Coordinates of C-alpha atoms in Angstrom, one line a residue:
M1 CA 0.0 0.0 0.0
L2 CA 2.9 2.4 0.6
K3 CA 3.7 2.3 -3.1
S4 CA 0.0 2.5 -4.2
T5 CA -1.1 5.6 -6.3
E6 CA -4.8 4.7 -6.3
Y7 CA -5.6 8.1 -4.7
G8 CA -9.2 8.5 -3.6
K9 CA -9.6 4.8 -2.9
E10 CA -11.0 3.8 0.5
V11 CA -8.5 1.6 2.3
C12 CA -8.2 -0.2 5.7
V13 CA -4.9 -0.3 7.6
K14 CA -4.1 -2.1 10.8
G15 CA -1.0 -2.0 12.9
W16 CA 0.7 -0.5 16.0
V17 CA 1.2 3.1 16.7
R18 CA 4.8 4.3 16.4
S19 CA 4.0 7.9 17.3
H20 CA 1.0 10.3 17.6
R21 CA 1.4 14.0 17.2
G22 CA -1.7 16.2 17.8
S23 CA -2.8 19.8 17.5
K24 CA -6.0 21.7 17.3
N25 CA -6.3 21.4 13.5
V26 CA -4.7 18.0 12.7
D27 CA -3.3 14.9 14.2
F28 CA -0.6 12.7 12.6
I29 CA -0.3 9.0 13.5
A30 CA 2.6 6.9 12.3
L31 CA 1.3 3.3 11.9
N32 CA 3.4 0.2 11.3
D33 CA 2.3 -3.4 10.8
G34 CA 5.8 -5.0 10.9
S35 CA 6.1 -5.8 7.2
T36 CA 8.5 -2.9 6.6
I37 CA 10.6 -0.3 8.4
K38 CA 8.4 2.4 6.8
N39 CA 5.3 3.7 8.5
V40 CA 2.0 4.7 7.0
Q41 CA 1.0 8.2 8.0
I42 CA -2.6 8.6 9.2
V43 CA -4.0 12.2 9.0
V44 CA -6.8 12.8 11.5
D45 CA -9.1 15.7 11.7
P46 CA -9.6 16.0 15.5
T47 CA -13.0 17.7 15.1
Q48 CA -14.4 14.5 13.5
F49 CA -13.4 12.2 16.3
D50 CA -14.1 11.9 20.0
D51 CA -11.3 13.6 22.0
E52 CA -11.2 10.8 24.5
L53 CA -10.7 8.3 21.7
L54 CA -7.7 10.1 20.3
K55 CA -6.1 10.4 23.7
Q56 CA -6.0 6.6 23.8
V57 CA -4.1 6.4 20.6
T58 CA -0.7 6.2 22.3
T59 CA 2.7 4.7 21.3
G60 CA 2.3 0.9 21.1
A61 CA -1.5 0.9 20.8
C62 CA -3.0 -1.4 18.2
I63 CA -5.5 0.3 15.9
C64 CA -7.6 -0.1 12.8
V65 CA -8.1 2.9 10.5
E66 CA -10.4 3.2 7.5
G67 CA -10.0 6.1 5.2
L68 CA -9.0 7.6 1.9
L69 CA -5.6 7.0 0.3
V70 CA -4.4 10.5 -0.8
E71 CA -1.1 11.9 -2.1
S72 CA 1.0 13.1 0.7
Q73 CA 1.7 16.7 1.2
G74 CA 4.7 16.1 3.5
A75 CA 8.2 14.8 2.9
G76 CA 9.2 11.2 3.4
Q77 CA 6.2 9.4 2.0
S78 CA 4.3 9.4 -1.3
S79 CA 0.9 8.6 0.1
E80 CA -1.0 8.9 3.4
V81 CA -4.4 7.9 4.7
Q82 CA -7.1 10.5 5.7
A83 CA -8.9 8.8 8.6
M84 CA -12.7 8.4 8.3
R85 CA -13.1 5.7 11.0
L86 CA -10.8 4.6 13.8
E87 CA -11.0 1.6 16.1
I88 CA -8.7 0.7 19.0
Y89 CA -7.9 -3.0 19.2
G90 CA -5.5 -2.8 22.1
L91 CA -4.7 0.0 24.5
C92 CA -1.2 0.8 25.6
G93 CA -0.5 2.8 28.8
N94 CA 2.3 5.0 29.8
D95 CA 4.1 2.1 31.4
Y96 CA 4.7 0.5 27.9
P97 CA 8.4 -0.2 28.0
M98 CA 9.1 0.5 24.3
Q99 CA 8.3 4.2 24.3
K100 CA 9.3 6.5 21.4
K101 CA 12.3 7.8 23.3
G102 CA 15.6 5.9 22.8
Q103 CA 16.0 2.7 24.9
S104 CA 19.3 1.0 25.7
F105 CA 19.9 -2.4 24.2
E106 CA 20.4 -3.8 27.8
M107 CA 17.0 -2.5 28.8
M108 CA 15.4 -4.0 25.7
R109 CA 16.9 -7.4 26.4
K110 CA 15.0 -7.4 29.7
N111 CA 11.9 -6.8 27.6
A112 CA 12.6 -9.1 24.8
H113 CA 8.9 -10.0 24.4
M114 CA 8.3 -6.3 23.5
R115 CA 11.5 -5.2 21.8
L116 CA 10.5 -7.0 18.5
R117 CA 8.0 -4.1 17.9
T118 CA 10.8 -1.5 17.7
N119 CA 12.2 -0.3 14.4
T120 CA 15.6 -1.7 15.1
F121 CA 14.5 -5.2 16.0
G122 CA 11.9 -5.3 13.3
A123 CA 14.7 -4.5 10.8
V124 CA 17.0 -7.2 12.3
M125 CA 14.2 -9.9 12.3
R126 CA 13.3 -9.2 8.6
I127 CA 16.9 -9.4 7.6
R128 CA 17.2 -12.7 9.7
H129 CA 14.3 -14.1 7.7
N130 CA 15.9 -13.0 4.4
M131 CA 19.2 -14.7 5.3
A132 CA 17.4 -17.9 6.0
M133 CA 15.7 -17.7 2.6
A134 CA 19.1 -16.9 1.0
I135 CA 20.7 -20.0 2.6
H136 CA 18.0 -22.4 1.5
T137 CA 17.9 -20.9 -2.0
Y138 CA 21.7 -21.1 -2.4
F139 CA 21.9 -24.7 -1.5
H140 CA 18.8 -25.7 -3.4
E141 CA 20.2 -24.1 -6.6
H142 CA 23.6 -25.8 -6.1
G143 CA 22.2 -29.3 -5.8
F144 CA 22.4 -29.8 -2.0
F145 CA 19.8 -31.7 -0.1
Y146 CA 18.3 -30.3 3.1
F147 CA 19.1 -32.9 5.7
H148 CA 17.6 -33.0 9.2
T149 CA 20.0 -34.1 11.9
P150 CA 18.9 -35.0 15.5
L151 CA 18.7 -32.5 18.3
I152 CA 19.2 -35.3 20.9
T153 CA 22.4 -37.2 20.7
A154 CA 24.6 -39.6 22.6
S155 CA 27.8 -38.3 21.0
D156 CA 29.9 -35.1 21.5
C157 CA 31.0 -33.9 18.1
E158 CA 33.4 -31.3 19.4
G159 CA 34.7 -33.3 22.3
A160 CA 34.3 -30.3 24.6
G161 CA 31.9 -31.8 27.1
N162 CA 29.9 -28.6 27.5
M163 CA 26.5 -30.1 26.7
F164 CA 23.0 -29.9 28.1
Q165 CA 21.8 -33.3 29.3
V166 CA 18.4 -34.7 28.3
T167 CA 16.8 -37.0 30.8
T168 CA 13.6 -38.2 32.3
K169 CA 15.3 -39.5 35.4
N170 CA 14.3 -38.2 38.9
L171 CA 17.1 -35.8 39.7
Y172 CA 16.3 -36.2 43.4
D173 CA 16.8 -39.9 43.4
L174 CA 19.5 -40.9 41.0
K175 CA 20.6 -44.5 40.8
K176 CA 24.4 -44.9 40.9
D177 CA 26.9 -47.7 40.6
E178 CA 29.6 -48.6 43.2
N179 CA 31.9 -46.0 41.8
G180 CA 29.3 -43.2 42.1
K181 CA 28.5 -42.9 38.4
I182 CA 24.9 -42.4 37.4
I183 CA 23.3 -45.5 35.9
Y184 CA 21.2 -44.6 32.8
D185 CA 19.7 -48.0 32.1
D186 CA 16.3 -46.8 33.3
D187 CA 16.5 -43.5 31.4
F188 CA 14.3 -42.8 28.4
F189 CA 17.0 -43.7 25.8
G190 CA 18.8 -46.2 28.0
Q191 CA 22.0 -44.1 27.9
Q192 CA 23.2 -40.6 28.7
T193 CA 22.0 -38.2 26.0
S194 CA 22.4 -34.5 25.5
L195 CA 21.3 -31.6 23.2
T196 CA 23.5 -31.5 20.1
V197 CA 26.4 -29.1 19.7
S198 CA 26.6 -29.9 16.0
G199 CA 24.9 -31.9 13.3
Q200 CA 28.1 -32.5 11.5
L201 CA 28.8 -36.1 12.3
E202 CA 25.3 -37.2 11.1
G203 CA 25.7 -34.8 8.2
E204 CA 28.7 -36.7 7.0
L205 CA 26.5 -39.8 6.9
G206 CA 24.2 -37.9 4.6
A207 CA 27.0 -36.7 2.4
T208 CA 28.3 -40.2 1.9
A209 CA 24.8 -41.2 0.6
L210 CA 23.4 -38.1 -1.1
G211 CA 26.6 -36.4 -2.3
A212 CA 25.9 -32.9 -0.9
I213 CA 23.7 -32.0 2.0
Y214 CA 23.3 -29.1 4.4
T215 CA 21.8 -28.9 7.9
F216 CA 20.1 -25.7 9.3
G217 CA 18.8 -26.0 12.8
P218 CA 19.3 -25.1 16.5
T219 CA 22.4 -26.3 18.4
F220 CA 23.2 -26.0 22.1
R221 CA 26.4 -25.4 24.1
A222 CA 26.4 -25.2 27.9
E223 CA 29.4 -22.8 28.1
N224 CA 29.3 -20.3 30.9
S225 CA 30.2 -17.5 28.5
N226 CA 28.7 -14.0 29.1
T227 CA 30.2 -12.4 26.0
P228 CA 28.7 -10.5 23.1
R229 CA 29.7 -13.4 20.8
H230 CA 28.2 -16.4 22.7
L231 CA 24.8 -18.0 23.1
A232 CA 23.7 -21.2 24.7
E233 CA 21.1 -21.9 22.0
F234 CA 21.9 -20.8 18.4
W235 CA 21.4 -21.9 14.8
M236 CA 24.0 -23.5 12.6
I237 CA 24.3 -24.1 8.9
E238 CA 26.5 -27.1 8.1
P239 CA 27.0 -28.3 4.5
E240 CA 28.9 -31.5 3.9
V241 CA 30.0 -32.6 0.5
A242 CA 31.5 -35.8 -0.9
F243 CA 34.6 -35.7 -3.1
L244 CA 35.5 -32.1 -2.1
D245 CA 39.1 -31.1 -1.5
Q246 CA 40.5 -28.1 0.5
E247 CA 40.7 -25.7 -2.4
E248 CA 37.1 -26.5 -3.5
L249 CA 35.9 -26.2 0.1
M250 CA 37.4 -22.6 0.3
D251 CA 35.7 -21.8 -3.0
L252 CA 32.4 -23.0 -1.6
E253 CA 32.8 -21.0 1.6
E254 CA 33.6 -17.8 -0.3
D255 CA 30.9 -18.2 -2.9
F256 CA 28.3 -19.0 -0.3
I257 CA 29.0 -16.1 2.1
K258 CA 29.1 -13.6 -0.8
Y259 CA 25.7 -15.0 -2.1
C260 CA 24.2 -14.3 1.4
V261 CA 25.6 -10.7 1.5
R262 CA 24.5 -10.0 -2.0
W263 CA 21.0 -11.3 -1.2
A264 CA 20.8 -8.9 1.8
L265 CA 21.9 -5.9 -0.3
D266 CA 19.4 -6.8 -3.0
N267 CA 16.4 -7.7 -0.8
C268 CA 16.8 -5.7 2.5
K269 CA 17.6 -2.2 1.2
D270 CA 15.2 -0.2 3.5
D271 CA 16.2 -2.1 6.6
L272 CA 19.9 -1.9 5.8
Q273 CA 19.6 1.8 5.2
F274 CA 17.9 2.3 8.5
L275 CA 20.6 0.2 10.4
N276 CA 23.3 2.1 8.4
Q277 CA 21.9 5.3 9.7
M278 CA 21.1 4.3 13.3
I279 CA 23.6 1.5 14.3
D280 CA 26.7 1.5 12.0
K281 CA 27.3 4.2 9.4
T282 CA 29.9 1.9 7.7
L283 CA 27.6 -1.1 7.4
I284 CA 26.5 -0.9 3.7
A285 CA 30.0 0.0 2.6
R286 CA 31.4 -2.9 4.5
L287 CA 28.9 -5.3 2.9
E288 CA 29.6 -4.0 -0.5
G289 CA 33.4 -4.3 0.2
V290 CA 33.0 -8.1 0.9
L291 CA 31.6 -8.6 -2.6
K292 CA 34.4 -6.7 -4.3
E293 CA 37.3 -8.5 -2.6
T294 CA 38.8 -11.9 -3.2
F295 CA 39.3 -13.5 0.2
V296 CA 42.9 -14.0 1.3
R297 CA 43.9 -17.6 1.8
L298 CA 46.4 -17.6 4.6
P299 CA 48.2 -20.6 6.2
Y300 CA 48.1 -20.5 10.0
T301 CA 51.9 -20.4 10.3
E302 CA 52.1 -17.3 8.0
G303 CA 49.3 -15.7 10.1
I304 CA 51.3 -16.3 13.3
N305 CA 54.4 -14.8 11.7
I306 CA 52.4 -11.6 10.8
L307 CA 51.0 -11.3 14.3
Q308 CA 54.5 -11.7 15.9
E309 CA 55.9 -9.2 13.5
A310 CA 53.2 -6.8 14.6
I311 CA 54.1 -7.3 18.2
K312 CA 57.7 -6.6 17.5
N313 CA 56.5 -3.3 15.9
G314 CA 54.6 -2.3 19.1
R315 CA 51.2 -3.8 18.5
K316 CA 49.8 -5.0 21.8
F317 CA 47.4 -8.0 22.2
E318 CA 45.7 -9.2 25.4
F319 CA 46.3 -12.9 24.5
P320 CA 49.5 -14.6 23.4
C321 CA 49.8 -15.7 19.8
N322 CA 52.6 -18.3 19.5
W323 CA 52.6 -21.2 17.1
G324 CA 50.2 -23.7 18.6
D325 CA 47.9 -21.2 20.2
D326 CA 44.2 -21.0 19.3
L327 CA 43.9 -17.5 17.9
A328 CA 41.6 -15.1 19.8
S329 CA 39.1 -12.8 18.1
E330 CA 41.5 -9.8 18.5
H331 CA 44.2 -11.7 16.4
E332 CA 41.7 -12.6 13.8
R333 CA 40.3 -9.1 13.5
Y334 CA 43.8 -7.7 13.3
L335 CA 44.6 -9.8 10.3
V336 CA 41.3 -8.9 8.6
E337 CA 40.8 -5.3 9.6
E338 CA 44.3 -3.9 9.9
H339 CA 46.8 -6.1 8.0
F340 CA 44.9 -7.4 4.9
K341 CA 41.8 -5.1 5.1
K342 CA 39.7 -7.9 3.6
P343 CA 38.2 -11.3 4.6
V344 CA 40.7 -14.1 5.3
I345 CA 40.4 -17.8 5.0
M346 CA 42.9 -19.2 7.5
T347 CA 44.1 -22.8 6.7
D348 CA 46.3 -25.5 8.0
Y349 CA 46.0 -25.2 11.8
P350 CA 48.0 -27.2 14.3
A351 CA 46.3 -30.5 14.9
A352 CA 46.3 -30.1 18.6
I353 CA 43.9 -27.2 18.6
K354 CA 41.4 -28.7 16.1
A355 CA 38.8 -31.5 16.2
F356 CA 39.7 -35.1 15.8
Y357 CA 37.9 -35.6 12.5
M358 CA 40.0 -33.1 10.5
K359 CA 42.4 -34.5 7.9
Q360 CA 46.1 -34.1 8.6
N361 CA 48.4 -32.6 6.1
G362 CA 51.3 -34.7 4.9
T363 CA 53.8 -32.3 6.3
E364 CA 54.3 -30.6 9.6
G365 CA 54.3 -26.9 10.2
Y366 CA 57.7 -25.3 10.2
K367 CA 59.4 -22.2 11.5
G368 CA 62.8 -22.0 9.7
S369 CA 64.1 -25.6 10.0
V370 CA 62.2 -26.4 13.2
A371 CA 59.3 -28.7 12.9
L372 CA 56.4 -27.3 14.9
G373 CA 54.0 -30.2 14.7
P374 CA 51.3 -31.7 12.4
T375 CA 48.8 -29.5 10.8
M376 CA 45.1 -30.1 9.8
Q377 CA 43.3 -29.1 6.6
G378 CA 41.1 -26.5 8.4
T379 CA 39.6 -23.6 6.6
D380 CA 38.2 -20.9 8.9
V381 CA 36.7 -17.7 7.3
L382 CA 37.6 -14.6 9.3
F383 CA 35.4 -11.4 8.8
P384 CA 35.7 -7.8 9.9
Q385 CA 33.9 -6.9 13.1
I386 CA 33.2 -10.6 13.8
G387 CA 36.4 -12.7 13.6
E388 CA 35.7 -16.3 12.8
I389 CA 32.3 -16.6 11.0
I390 CA 32.9 -20.0 9.4
G391 CA 34.8 -23.0 10.6
G392 CA 35.5 -25.8 8.1
S393 CA 37.8 -28.6 7.1
V394 CA 38.5 -31.6 5.0
R395 CA 37.5 -34.7 7.0
E396 CA 39.8 -37.6 7.5
E397 CA 38.3 -40.4 5.4
N398 CA 41.0 -43.1 6.2
F399 CA 39.9 -45.4 9.0
N400 CA 43.3 -46.2 10.3
K401 CA 44.4 -42.6 10.4
L402 CA 41.2 -41.5 12.1
M403 CA 41.5 -44.2 14.7
A404 CA 45.1 -43.2 15.4
E405 CA 44.0 -39.7 16.1
I406 CA 41.1 -40.8 18.3
N407 CA 43.4 -43.1 20.3
R408 CA 46.1 -40.3 20.6
R409 CA 43.5 -38.1 22.2
G410 CA 42.2 -40.8 24.5
M411 CA 38.7 -40.6 23.2
E412 CA 36.0 -43.3 23.8
T413 CA 34.9 -44.9 20.6
D414 CA 31.9 -46.9 21.9
K415 CA 29.4 -44.1 21.0
L416 CA 31.1 -43.4 17.6
W417 CA 30.8 -46.9 16.1
W418 CA 28.3 -45.7 13.6
Y419 CA 30.5 -42.8 12.5
L420 CA 33.5 -45.0 12.1
D421 CA 31.5 -47.4 9.9
T422 CA 31.5 -44.7 7.2
R423 CA 35.3 -45.2 7.0
R424 CA 35.0 -49.0 7.0
W425 CA 32.4 -49.3 4.3
G426 CA 32.7 -47.2 1.1
T427 CA 34.7 -44.3 2.5
C428 CA 35.3 -41.3 0.3
P429 CA 37.1 -37.9 0.5
H430 CA 34.7 -35.3 1.8
A431 CA 34.7 -31.8 3.5
G432 CA 32.3 -29.3 5.0
F433 CA 31.9 -26.3 7.2
G434 CA 29.8 -24.8 10.0
L435 CA 28.4 -21.2 9.9
G436 CA 26.9 -19.8 13.0
F437 CA 23.7 -18.2 11.7
E438 CA 23.7 -15.5 14.4
R439 CA 27.2 -14.5 13.5
L440 CA 26.1 -14.0 9.9
I441 CA 23.2 -11.8 11.1
L442 CA 25.7 -9.8 13.3
F443 CA 27.8 -9.0 10.3
V444 CA 24.9 -8.2 7.9
T445 CA 23.1 -6.0 10.4
G446 CA 26.0 -4.2 12.1
M447 CA 24.6 -5.1 15.6
Q448 CA 27.2 -5.4 18.3
N449 CA 25.8 -8.1 20.5
I450 CA 24.7 -11.6 19.4
R451 CA 21.8 -11.5 21.9
D452 CA 20.3 -8.8 19.7
V453 CA 20.1 -10.8 16.5
I454 CA 18.0 -13.7 17.8
P455 CA 14.4 -13.2 19.0
F456 CA 14.8 -14.7 22.5
P457 CA 18.4 -15.2 23.6
R458 CA 19.4 -18.1 25.8
T459 CA 22.4 -17.2 27.9
P460 CA 23.7 -18.2 31.4
K461 CA 21.1 -17.4 34.1
S462 CA 18.7 -16.2 31.4
A463 CA 15.9 -18.3 29.8
E464 CA 12.8 -16.0 30.0
F465 CA 10.3 -15.6 27.3

């Protein structure tokens, strides 16, 4: 309707009041139904309506207006509605938490059930929807199959142990063995189960049957991390592809992320312009910059050398960055934002800091003539403002090599028998990656806290709404 030029036509609009300005001669109501960042301006002749009725049209109230669509006399919109009839569906008092005045993001997190009605969160959620559509469209057009992996699992993909348990046992009367360990024989699944941290292992089964699959669903990590980059419940996109090598995997990562950014620029213009104005004035330029640049492909060892050279030249980091260290966000962002000034795909990490399933390179990492240790065929995509946005690798397809790595780490194999069977029967080279959906939304929206790009964040000591 905002684009309609059928002036003189009687229309009916419904939505929530963003603002209401009144005077003796005319009232202006900004109405929004959530479908766009733009409001419909309602022009009201106060002499034609009951004064007590107009007083109840406050910020946040839900109303229905019938009137004539006319060409707007003011700036900012091409059309407006001259009200003929007005009905209030839902009143909104002065204690409504999302008043027109600016609210802090911290305050809005405490009112997450109401913050969705604000301009900022409306824009973020519409972009979130568009990114989901971009992801499904990309993989569908490239021959991937959408593969549903379980949320309840008896295995720990990452080996981190920070998982939420799923049980029907009476927590006040737990049956234990002589060593004090809980007995799960009488539990619903007959064994200890948890909410998944990743669908990758099951995704690999899909790839070895269907060729190319992707997962897109919620994952859970019970890490006690109160940071702007961590959630206990978040969404992951995890493609897995048979017969893919490291170079092809990096090609896929770069093409996929550029497709998503291009989709946002093409389909979310109004919301991006709003966020560019209100949240981050470099947002659109940064998104356009990603499309123009070819991502740097940087071996981990070279990255460490760059960081250590920066330290020699006076650059200070909070965390150490010696060979073998897992790089912190500050190191990743230095490489992306200051040194290369473009996205980076970091490769060939030390085996000790990566997951057991990654394929080892045939050679060790070296510094001069000194062997630093085996490296894995990892491919992590590092972005400005975010740091790591994608984590991927070629998977070890050789049964004996995979078992050697599992044994070296002292891992239990009794719950991974089905995963190991893919290496016993018809194994094939394959690779994949994981993209944290909320981190993608952080980058595309310019928001600064991951709790502000998901409708209802789950974090330590917080599970309301």
